[in-house]
Coordinates of C-alpha atoms in Angstrom, one line a residue:
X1 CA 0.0 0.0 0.0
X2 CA 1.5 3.6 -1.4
X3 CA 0.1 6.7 0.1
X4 CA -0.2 9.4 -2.4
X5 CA -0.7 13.4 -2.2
X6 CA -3.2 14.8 -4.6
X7 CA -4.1 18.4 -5.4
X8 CA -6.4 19.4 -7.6
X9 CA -8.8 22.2 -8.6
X10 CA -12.2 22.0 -7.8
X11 CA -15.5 23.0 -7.9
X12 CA -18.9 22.1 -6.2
X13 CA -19.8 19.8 -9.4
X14 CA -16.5 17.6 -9.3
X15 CA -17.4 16.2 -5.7
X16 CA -19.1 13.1 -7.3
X17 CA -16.7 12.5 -9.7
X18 CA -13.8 13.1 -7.4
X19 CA -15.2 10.1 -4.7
X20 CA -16.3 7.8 -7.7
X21 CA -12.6 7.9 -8.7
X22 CA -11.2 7.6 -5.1
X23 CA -13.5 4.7 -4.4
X24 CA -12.3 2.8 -7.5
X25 CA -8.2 3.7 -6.8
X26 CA -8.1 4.3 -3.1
X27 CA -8.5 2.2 -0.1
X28 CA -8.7 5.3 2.3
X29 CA -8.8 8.8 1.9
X30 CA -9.2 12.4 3.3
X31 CA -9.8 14.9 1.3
X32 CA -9.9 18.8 2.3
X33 CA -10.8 21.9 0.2
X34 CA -8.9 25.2 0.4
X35 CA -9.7 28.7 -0.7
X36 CA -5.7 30.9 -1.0
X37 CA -5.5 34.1 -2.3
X38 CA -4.1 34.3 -5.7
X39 CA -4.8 30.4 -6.2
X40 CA -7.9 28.8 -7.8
X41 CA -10.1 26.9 -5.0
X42 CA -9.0 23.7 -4.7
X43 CA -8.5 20.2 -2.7
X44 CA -5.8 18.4 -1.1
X45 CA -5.7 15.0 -0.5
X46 CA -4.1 12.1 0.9
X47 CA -4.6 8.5 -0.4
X48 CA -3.4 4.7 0.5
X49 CA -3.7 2.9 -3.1
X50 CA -2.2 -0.7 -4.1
X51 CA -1.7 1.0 -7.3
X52 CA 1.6 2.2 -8.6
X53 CA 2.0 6.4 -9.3
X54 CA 1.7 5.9 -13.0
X55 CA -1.5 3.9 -13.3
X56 CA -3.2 6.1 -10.8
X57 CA -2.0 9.2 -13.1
X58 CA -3.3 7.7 -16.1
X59 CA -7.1 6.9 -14.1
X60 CA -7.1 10.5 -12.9
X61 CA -6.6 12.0 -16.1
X62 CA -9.3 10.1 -17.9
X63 CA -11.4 10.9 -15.0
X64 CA -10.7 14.1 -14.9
X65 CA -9.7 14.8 -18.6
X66 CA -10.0 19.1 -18.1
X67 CA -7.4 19.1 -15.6
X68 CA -4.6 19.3 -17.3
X69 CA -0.5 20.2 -16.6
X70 CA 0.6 21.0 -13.2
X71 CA -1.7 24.5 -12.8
X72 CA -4.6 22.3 -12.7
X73 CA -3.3 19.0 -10.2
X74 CA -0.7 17.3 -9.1
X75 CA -0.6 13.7 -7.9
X76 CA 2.7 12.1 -6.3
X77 CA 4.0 10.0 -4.1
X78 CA 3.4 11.6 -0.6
X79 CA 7.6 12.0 0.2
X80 CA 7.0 13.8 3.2
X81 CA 6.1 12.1 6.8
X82 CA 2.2 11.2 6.1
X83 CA 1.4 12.2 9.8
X84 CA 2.6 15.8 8.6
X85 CA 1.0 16.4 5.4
X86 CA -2.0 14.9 7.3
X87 CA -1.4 17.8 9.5
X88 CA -1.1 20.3 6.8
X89 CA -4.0 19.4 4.8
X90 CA -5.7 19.5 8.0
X91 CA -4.3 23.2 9.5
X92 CA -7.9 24.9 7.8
X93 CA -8.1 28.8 8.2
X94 CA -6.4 29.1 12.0
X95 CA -5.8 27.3 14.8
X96 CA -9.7 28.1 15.7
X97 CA -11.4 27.2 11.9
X98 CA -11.4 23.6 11.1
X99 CA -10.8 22.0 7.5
X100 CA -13.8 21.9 5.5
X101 CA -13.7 17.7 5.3
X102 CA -14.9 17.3 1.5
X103 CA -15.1 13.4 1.6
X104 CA -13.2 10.9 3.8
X105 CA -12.8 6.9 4.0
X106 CA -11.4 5.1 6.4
X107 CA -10.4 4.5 10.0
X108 CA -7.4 7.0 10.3
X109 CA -9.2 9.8 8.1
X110 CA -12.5 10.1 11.3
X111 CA -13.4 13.2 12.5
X112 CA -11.4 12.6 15.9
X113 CA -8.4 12.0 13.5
X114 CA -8.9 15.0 11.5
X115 CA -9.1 17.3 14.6
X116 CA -5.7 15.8 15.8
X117 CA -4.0 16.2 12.6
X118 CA -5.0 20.0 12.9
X119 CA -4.4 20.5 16.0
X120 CA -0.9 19.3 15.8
X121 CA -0.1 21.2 12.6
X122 CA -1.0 25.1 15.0
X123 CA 0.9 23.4 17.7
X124 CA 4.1 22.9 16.0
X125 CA 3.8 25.7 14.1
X126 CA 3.7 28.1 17.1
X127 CA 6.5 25.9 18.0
X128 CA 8.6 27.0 15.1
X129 CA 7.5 30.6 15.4
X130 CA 8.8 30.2 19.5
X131 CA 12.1 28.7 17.9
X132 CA 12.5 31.3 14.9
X133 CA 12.2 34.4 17.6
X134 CA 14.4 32.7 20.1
X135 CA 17.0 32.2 17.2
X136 CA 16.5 36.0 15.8
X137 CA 16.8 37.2 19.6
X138 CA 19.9 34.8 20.1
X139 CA 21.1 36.2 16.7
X140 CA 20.9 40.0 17.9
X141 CA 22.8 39.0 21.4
X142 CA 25.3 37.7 20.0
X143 CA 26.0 40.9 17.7
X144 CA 26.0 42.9 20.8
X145 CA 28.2 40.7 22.9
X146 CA 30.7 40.7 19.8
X147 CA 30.7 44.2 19.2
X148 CA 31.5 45.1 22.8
X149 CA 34.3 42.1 22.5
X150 CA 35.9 44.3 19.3
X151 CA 35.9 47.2 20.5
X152 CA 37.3 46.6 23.9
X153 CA 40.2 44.5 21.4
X154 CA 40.1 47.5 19.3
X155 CA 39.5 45.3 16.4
X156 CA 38.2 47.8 13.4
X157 CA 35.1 47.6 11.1
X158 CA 37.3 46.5 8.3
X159 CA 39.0 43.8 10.0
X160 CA 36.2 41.2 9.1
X161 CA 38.4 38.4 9.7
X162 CA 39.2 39.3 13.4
X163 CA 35.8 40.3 14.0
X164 CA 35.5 36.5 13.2
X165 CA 37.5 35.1 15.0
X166 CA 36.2 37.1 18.0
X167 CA 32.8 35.4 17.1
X168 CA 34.2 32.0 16.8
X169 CA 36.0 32.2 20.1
X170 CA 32.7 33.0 21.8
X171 CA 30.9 30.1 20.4
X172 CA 33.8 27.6 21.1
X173 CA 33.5 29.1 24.6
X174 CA 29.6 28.4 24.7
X175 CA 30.5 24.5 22.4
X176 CA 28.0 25.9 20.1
X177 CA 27.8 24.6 16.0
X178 CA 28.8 27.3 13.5
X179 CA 26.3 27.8 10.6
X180 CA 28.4 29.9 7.9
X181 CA 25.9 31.5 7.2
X182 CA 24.5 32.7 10.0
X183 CA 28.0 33.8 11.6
X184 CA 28.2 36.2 7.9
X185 CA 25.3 37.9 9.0
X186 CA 26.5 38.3 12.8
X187 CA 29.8 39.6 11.2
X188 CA 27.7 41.9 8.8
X189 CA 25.9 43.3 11.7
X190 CA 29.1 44.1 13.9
X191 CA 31.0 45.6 11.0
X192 CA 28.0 48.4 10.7
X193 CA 28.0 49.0 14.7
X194 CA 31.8 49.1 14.2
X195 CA 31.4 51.3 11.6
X196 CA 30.5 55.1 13.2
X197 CA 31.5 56.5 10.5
X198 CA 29.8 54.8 7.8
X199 CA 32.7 54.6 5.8
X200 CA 33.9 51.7 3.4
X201 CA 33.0 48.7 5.4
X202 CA 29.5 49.7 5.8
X203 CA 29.3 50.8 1.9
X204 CA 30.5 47.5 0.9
X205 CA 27.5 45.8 2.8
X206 CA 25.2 48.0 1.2
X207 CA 26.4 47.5 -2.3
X208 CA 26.2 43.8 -1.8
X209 CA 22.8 43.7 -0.3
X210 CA 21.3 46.0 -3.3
X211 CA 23.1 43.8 -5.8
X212 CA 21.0 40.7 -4.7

């Protein structure tokens, strides 16, 4: 058994076409509608077939023979964990609006499942918002504790190596991992406090930035 991620467009008048050709392919199924700005309304769905991608593409398309390139659907293999595109077919409008439940079959796709999958998709999503400030906060400490290393070394604004260094040396202290990319940006960010001036070192970090 193969699960399968399915997104489609959709309209009121494809429901019965849509669960004729899930009851014929699929052994269980949830599927969800969605309404995003910019994007045509459409469904999402998860499936467990016997069937293999190719023959399930092939059905689908003869089912559905207006729906065609990947504007209109898309049906593949479901390569993420299942439990968390569950989850984010699930999430609905906010953590208060449930998914509008188009048609379901099966065991793991009941009503009880549905409200656990969206509940855990706003629960680990404020999670990751409660990570991403504490990194950004983390981030801004660290410029501050760096710059007030530097210029008690009297290390310059143009000395991006040594303000490096200084950086590394604090994270060694801490037995921290250092992400390259992240210590550029802490190194940016010291250069322009070093910088009182606003002389080359600063410039060069704004002709790089408007050159993106």
């Amino acid at each position: 058994m193969y699960a399968f991620a399915l997104r489609c467009d959709y309209v009121d008048s494809d429901k019965s076409r849509l669960s004729d050709w899930l009851s014929s392919n699929a052994t269980s199924y949830l599927v969800t509608y969605e309404e995003v700005d910019g994007e045509n309304p459409h469904i999402h769905a998860l499936l467990y077939s016997a069937k293999k991608l190719d023959a399930l593409r092939k059905s689908f398309k003869r089912a559905f023979e207006e729906k065609r390139g990947n504007g209109s659907y898309s049906l593949k293999v479901c390569d993420q964990n299942v439990d968390d595109y569950m989850s984010y077919i699930c999430k609905g409008d906010g953590h208060g609006s449930m998914p509008f439940v188009v048609i379901a079959q099966g065991l793991d796709f009941d009503e009880e499942g549905v409200v656990e999958a969206h509940d855990r998709y706003w629960d680990n999503n404020a999670k990751y918002q409660r990570a991403a400030k504490e990194r950004s906060m983390a981030r801004g400490s660290m410029v501050d504790v760096v710059e007030k290393l530097c210029r008690e070394q009297g290390v310059r604004s143009y000395e991006r190596k040594k303000i490096a260094l200084v950086y590394i040396r604090e994270m060694k202290k801490m037995r921290k991992s250092i992400n390259v990319f992240a210590a550029r940006a802490i190194v940016n960010g010291v250069v322009v406090l070093l910088d009182d001036e606003e002389s080359g070192a600063t410039e060069d970090i704004a002709v790089a930035i408007s050159n993106l």
